[in-house]
PDB file of C-alpha atoms in Angstrom:
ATOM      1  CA  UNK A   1       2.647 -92.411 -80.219  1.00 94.00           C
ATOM      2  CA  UNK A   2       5.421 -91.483 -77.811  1.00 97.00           C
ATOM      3  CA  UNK A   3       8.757 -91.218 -78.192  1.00 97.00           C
ATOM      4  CA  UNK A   4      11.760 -90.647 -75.595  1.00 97.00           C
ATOM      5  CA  UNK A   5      14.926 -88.590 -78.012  1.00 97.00           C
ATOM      6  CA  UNK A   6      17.528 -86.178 -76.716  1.00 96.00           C
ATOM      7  CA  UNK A   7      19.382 -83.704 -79.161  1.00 96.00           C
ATOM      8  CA  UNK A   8      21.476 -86.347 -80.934  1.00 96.00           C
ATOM      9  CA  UNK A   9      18.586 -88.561 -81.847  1.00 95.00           C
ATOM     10  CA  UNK A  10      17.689 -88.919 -85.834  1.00 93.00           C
ATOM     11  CA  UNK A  11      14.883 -86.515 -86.850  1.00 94.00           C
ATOM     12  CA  UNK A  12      15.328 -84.417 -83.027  1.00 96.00           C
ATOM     13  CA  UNK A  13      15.284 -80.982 -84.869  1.00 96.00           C
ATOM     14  CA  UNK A  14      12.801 -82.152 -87.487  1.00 95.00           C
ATOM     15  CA  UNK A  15       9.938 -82.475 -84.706  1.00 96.00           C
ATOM     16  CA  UNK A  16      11.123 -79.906 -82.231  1.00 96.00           C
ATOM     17  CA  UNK A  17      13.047 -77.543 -83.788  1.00 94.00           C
ATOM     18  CA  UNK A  18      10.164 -74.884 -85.180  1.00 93.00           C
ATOM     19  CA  UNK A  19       9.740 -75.081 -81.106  1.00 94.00           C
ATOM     20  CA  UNK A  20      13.239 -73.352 -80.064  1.00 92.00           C
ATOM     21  CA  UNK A  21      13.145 -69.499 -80.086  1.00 86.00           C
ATOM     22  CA  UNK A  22       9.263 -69.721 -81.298  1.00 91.00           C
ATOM     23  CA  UNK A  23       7.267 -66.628 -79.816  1.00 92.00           C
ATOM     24  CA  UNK A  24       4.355 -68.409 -79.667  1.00 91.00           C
ATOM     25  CA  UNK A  25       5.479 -70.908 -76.951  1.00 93.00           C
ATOM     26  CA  UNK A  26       7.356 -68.552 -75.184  1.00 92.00           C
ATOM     27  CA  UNK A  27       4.238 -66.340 -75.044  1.00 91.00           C
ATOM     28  CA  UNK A  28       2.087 -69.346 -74.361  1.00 91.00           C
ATOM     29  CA  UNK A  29       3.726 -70.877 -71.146  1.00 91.00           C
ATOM     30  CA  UNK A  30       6.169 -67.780 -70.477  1.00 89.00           C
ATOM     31  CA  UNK A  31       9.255 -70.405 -70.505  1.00 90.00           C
ATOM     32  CA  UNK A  32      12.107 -70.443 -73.588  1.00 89.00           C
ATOM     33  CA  UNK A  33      12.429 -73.786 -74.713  1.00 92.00           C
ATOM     34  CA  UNK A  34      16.639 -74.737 -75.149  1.00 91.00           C
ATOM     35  CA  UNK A  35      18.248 -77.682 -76.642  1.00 93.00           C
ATOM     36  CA  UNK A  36      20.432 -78.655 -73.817  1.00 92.00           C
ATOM     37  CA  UNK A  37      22.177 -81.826 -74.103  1.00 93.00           C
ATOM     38  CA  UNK A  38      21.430 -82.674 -70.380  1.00 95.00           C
ATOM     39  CA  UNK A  39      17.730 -83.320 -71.417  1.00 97.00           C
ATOM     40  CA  UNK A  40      15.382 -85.989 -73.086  1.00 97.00           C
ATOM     41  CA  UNK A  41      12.313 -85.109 -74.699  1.00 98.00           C
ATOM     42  CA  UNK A  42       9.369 -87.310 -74.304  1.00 98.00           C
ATOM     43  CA  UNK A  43       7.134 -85.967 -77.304  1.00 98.00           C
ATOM     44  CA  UNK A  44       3.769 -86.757 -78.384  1.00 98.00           C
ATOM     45  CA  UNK A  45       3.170 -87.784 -81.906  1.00 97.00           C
ATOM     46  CA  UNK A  46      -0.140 -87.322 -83.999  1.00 95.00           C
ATOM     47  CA  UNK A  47       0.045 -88.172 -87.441  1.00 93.00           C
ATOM     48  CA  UNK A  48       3.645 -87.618 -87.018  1.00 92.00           C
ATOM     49  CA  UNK A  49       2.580 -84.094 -85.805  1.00 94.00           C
ATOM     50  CA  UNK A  50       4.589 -83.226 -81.737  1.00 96.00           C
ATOM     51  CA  UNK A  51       1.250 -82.071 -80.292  1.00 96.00           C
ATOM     52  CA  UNK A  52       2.654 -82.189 -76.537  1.00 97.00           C
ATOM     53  CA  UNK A  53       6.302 -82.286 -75.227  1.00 97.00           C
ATOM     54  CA  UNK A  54       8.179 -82.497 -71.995  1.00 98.00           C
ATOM     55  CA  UNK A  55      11.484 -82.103 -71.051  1.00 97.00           C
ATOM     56  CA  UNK A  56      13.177 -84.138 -68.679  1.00 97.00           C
ATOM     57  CA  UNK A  57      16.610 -82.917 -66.708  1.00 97.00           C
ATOM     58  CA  UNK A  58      18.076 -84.768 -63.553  1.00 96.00           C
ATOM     59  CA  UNK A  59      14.886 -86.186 -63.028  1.00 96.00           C
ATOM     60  CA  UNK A  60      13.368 -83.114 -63.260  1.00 97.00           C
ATOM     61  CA  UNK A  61      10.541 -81.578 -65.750  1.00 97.00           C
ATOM     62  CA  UNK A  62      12.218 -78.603 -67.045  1.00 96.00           C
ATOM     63  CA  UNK A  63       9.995 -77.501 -70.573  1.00 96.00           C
ATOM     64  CA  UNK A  64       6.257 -78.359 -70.798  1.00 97.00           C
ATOM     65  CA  UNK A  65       4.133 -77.301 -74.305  1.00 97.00           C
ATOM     66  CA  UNK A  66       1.002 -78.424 -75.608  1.00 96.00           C
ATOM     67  CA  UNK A  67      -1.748 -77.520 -77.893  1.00 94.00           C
ATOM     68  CA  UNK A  68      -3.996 -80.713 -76.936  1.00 94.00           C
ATOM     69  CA  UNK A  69      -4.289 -81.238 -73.366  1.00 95.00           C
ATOM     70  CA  UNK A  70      -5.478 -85.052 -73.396  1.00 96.00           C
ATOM     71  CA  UNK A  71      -1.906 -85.553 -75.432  1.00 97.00           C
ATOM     72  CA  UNK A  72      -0.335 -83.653 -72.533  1.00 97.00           C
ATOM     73  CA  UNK A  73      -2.243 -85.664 -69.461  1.00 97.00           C
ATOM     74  CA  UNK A  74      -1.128 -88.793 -71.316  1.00 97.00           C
ATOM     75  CA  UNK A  75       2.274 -87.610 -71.870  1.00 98.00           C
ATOM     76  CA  UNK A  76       2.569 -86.809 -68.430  1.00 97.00           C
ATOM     77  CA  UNK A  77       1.486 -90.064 -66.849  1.00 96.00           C
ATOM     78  CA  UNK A  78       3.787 -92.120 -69.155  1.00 97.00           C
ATOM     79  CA  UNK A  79       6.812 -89.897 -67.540  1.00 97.00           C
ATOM     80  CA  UNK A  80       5.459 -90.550 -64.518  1.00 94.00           C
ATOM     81  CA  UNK A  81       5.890 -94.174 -64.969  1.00 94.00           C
ATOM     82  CA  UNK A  82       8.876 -94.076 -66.775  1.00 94.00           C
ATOM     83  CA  UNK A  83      10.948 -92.335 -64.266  1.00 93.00           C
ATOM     84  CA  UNK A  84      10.875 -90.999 -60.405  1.00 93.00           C
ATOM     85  CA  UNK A  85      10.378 -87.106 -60.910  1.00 95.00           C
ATOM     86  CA  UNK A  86      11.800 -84.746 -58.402  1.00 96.00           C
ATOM     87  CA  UNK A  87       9.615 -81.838 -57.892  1.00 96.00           C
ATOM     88  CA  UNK A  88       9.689 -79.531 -60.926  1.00 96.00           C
ATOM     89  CA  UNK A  89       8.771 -75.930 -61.542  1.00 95.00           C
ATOM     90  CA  UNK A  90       6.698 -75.967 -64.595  1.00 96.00           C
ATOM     91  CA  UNK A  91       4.578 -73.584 -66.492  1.00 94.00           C
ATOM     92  CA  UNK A  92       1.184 -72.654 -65.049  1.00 94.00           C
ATOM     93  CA  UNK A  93      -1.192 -72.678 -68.078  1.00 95.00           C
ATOM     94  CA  UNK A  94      -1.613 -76.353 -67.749  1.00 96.00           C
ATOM     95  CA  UNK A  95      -2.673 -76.456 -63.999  1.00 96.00           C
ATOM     96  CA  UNK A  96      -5.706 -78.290 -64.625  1.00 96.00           C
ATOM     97  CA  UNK A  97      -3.760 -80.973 -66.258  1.00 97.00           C
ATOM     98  CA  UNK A  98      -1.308 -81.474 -63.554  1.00 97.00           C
ATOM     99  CA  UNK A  99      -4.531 -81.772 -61.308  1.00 96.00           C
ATOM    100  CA  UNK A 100      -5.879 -84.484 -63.230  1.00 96.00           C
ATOM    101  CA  UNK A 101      -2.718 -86.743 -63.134  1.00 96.00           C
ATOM    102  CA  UNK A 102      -2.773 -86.252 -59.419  1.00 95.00           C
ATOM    103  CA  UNK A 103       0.497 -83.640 -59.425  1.00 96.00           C
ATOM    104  CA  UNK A 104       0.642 -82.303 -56.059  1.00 95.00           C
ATOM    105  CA  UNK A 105       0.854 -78.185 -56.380  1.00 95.00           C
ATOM    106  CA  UNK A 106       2.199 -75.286 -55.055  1.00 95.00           C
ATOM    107  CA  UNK A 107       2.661 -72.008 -56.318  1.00 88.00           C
ATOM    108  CA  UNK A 108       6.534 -71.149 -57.110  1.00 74.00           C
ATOM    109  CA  UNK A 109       8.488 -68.271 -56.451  1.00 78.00           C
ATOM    110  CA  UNK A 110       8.733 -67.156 -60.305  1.00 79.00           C
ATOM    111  CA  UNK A 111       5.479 -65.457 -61.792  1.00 84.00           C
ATOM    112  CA  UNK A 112       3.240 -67.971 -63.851  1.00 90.00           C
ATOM    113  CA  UNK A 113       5.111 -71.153 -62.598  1.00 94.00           C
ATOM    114  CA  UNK A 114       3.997 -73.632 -60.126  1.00 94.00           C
ATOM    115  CA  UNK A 115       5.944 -76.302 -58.719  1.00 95.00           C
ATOM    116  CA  UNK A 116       5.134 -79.749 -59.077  1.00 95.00           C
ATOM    117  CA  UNK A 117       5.701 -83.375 -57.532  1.00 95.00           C
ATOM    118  CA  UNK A 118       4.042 -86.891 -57.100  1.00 90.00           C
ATOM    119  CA  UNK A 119       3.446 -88.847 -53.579  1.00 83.00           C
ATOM    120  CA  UNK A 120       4.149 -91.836 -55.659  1.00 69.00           C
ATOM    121  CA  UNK A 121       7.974 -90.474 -56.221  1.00 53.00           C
ATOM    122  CA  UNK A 122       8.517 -89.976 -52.796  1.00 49.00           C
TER     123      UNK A 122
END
């Protein structure tokens, strides 16, 4: 299941929270992870389990974490489709999944980021 929640949302810190300030994510895509009340979180439930989320600012991805990429790839498609993405710069660990929902890609000018964008939002 997918849901679309910002920070005011019921049960927001209940699926994400464990997620802000974690050293595992951090040291996974080499991005912090903030709250910001500018974004909306699509998530990725499994057994009401977030197993992929992405967050969305001014139509741009700003936070990307997974631990199952087929989550992630469909995750990423339904953003796709749900609103017109600028380019983003996104973490690089999930390269292969960007390739596979047909993200053009080019490396960024930060270390371990890439940036992002679709033809289709052009």
């Amino acid at each position: 299941m997918i849901l679309k929640i910002n920070n005011k949302s019921d049960k927001f810190y209940n699926y994400l929270g464990k997620f802000f300030g974690s050293r595992i994510v951090e040291v996974a895509t080499q991005d912090r992870i903030y709250d910001d009340n500018n974004k909306e979180w699509y998530i990725y439930l499994l057994n009401d389990n977030v197993t992929s989320f992405i967050s969305v600012a001014n139509e741009k991805i700003k936070n990307i974490y997974s631990i199952n990429n087929d989550n992630l790839e469909e995750l990423l498609n339904y953003v796709k489709d749900d609103i017109s993405l600028r380019p983003s710069t996104v973490t690089n660990i999930y390269k292969d999944v960007y390739e596979k929902c047909k993200f053009n890609i080019s490396y960024a000018s930060y270390k371990n980021f890439v940036k992002i964008w679709s033809d289709e939002n052009e």
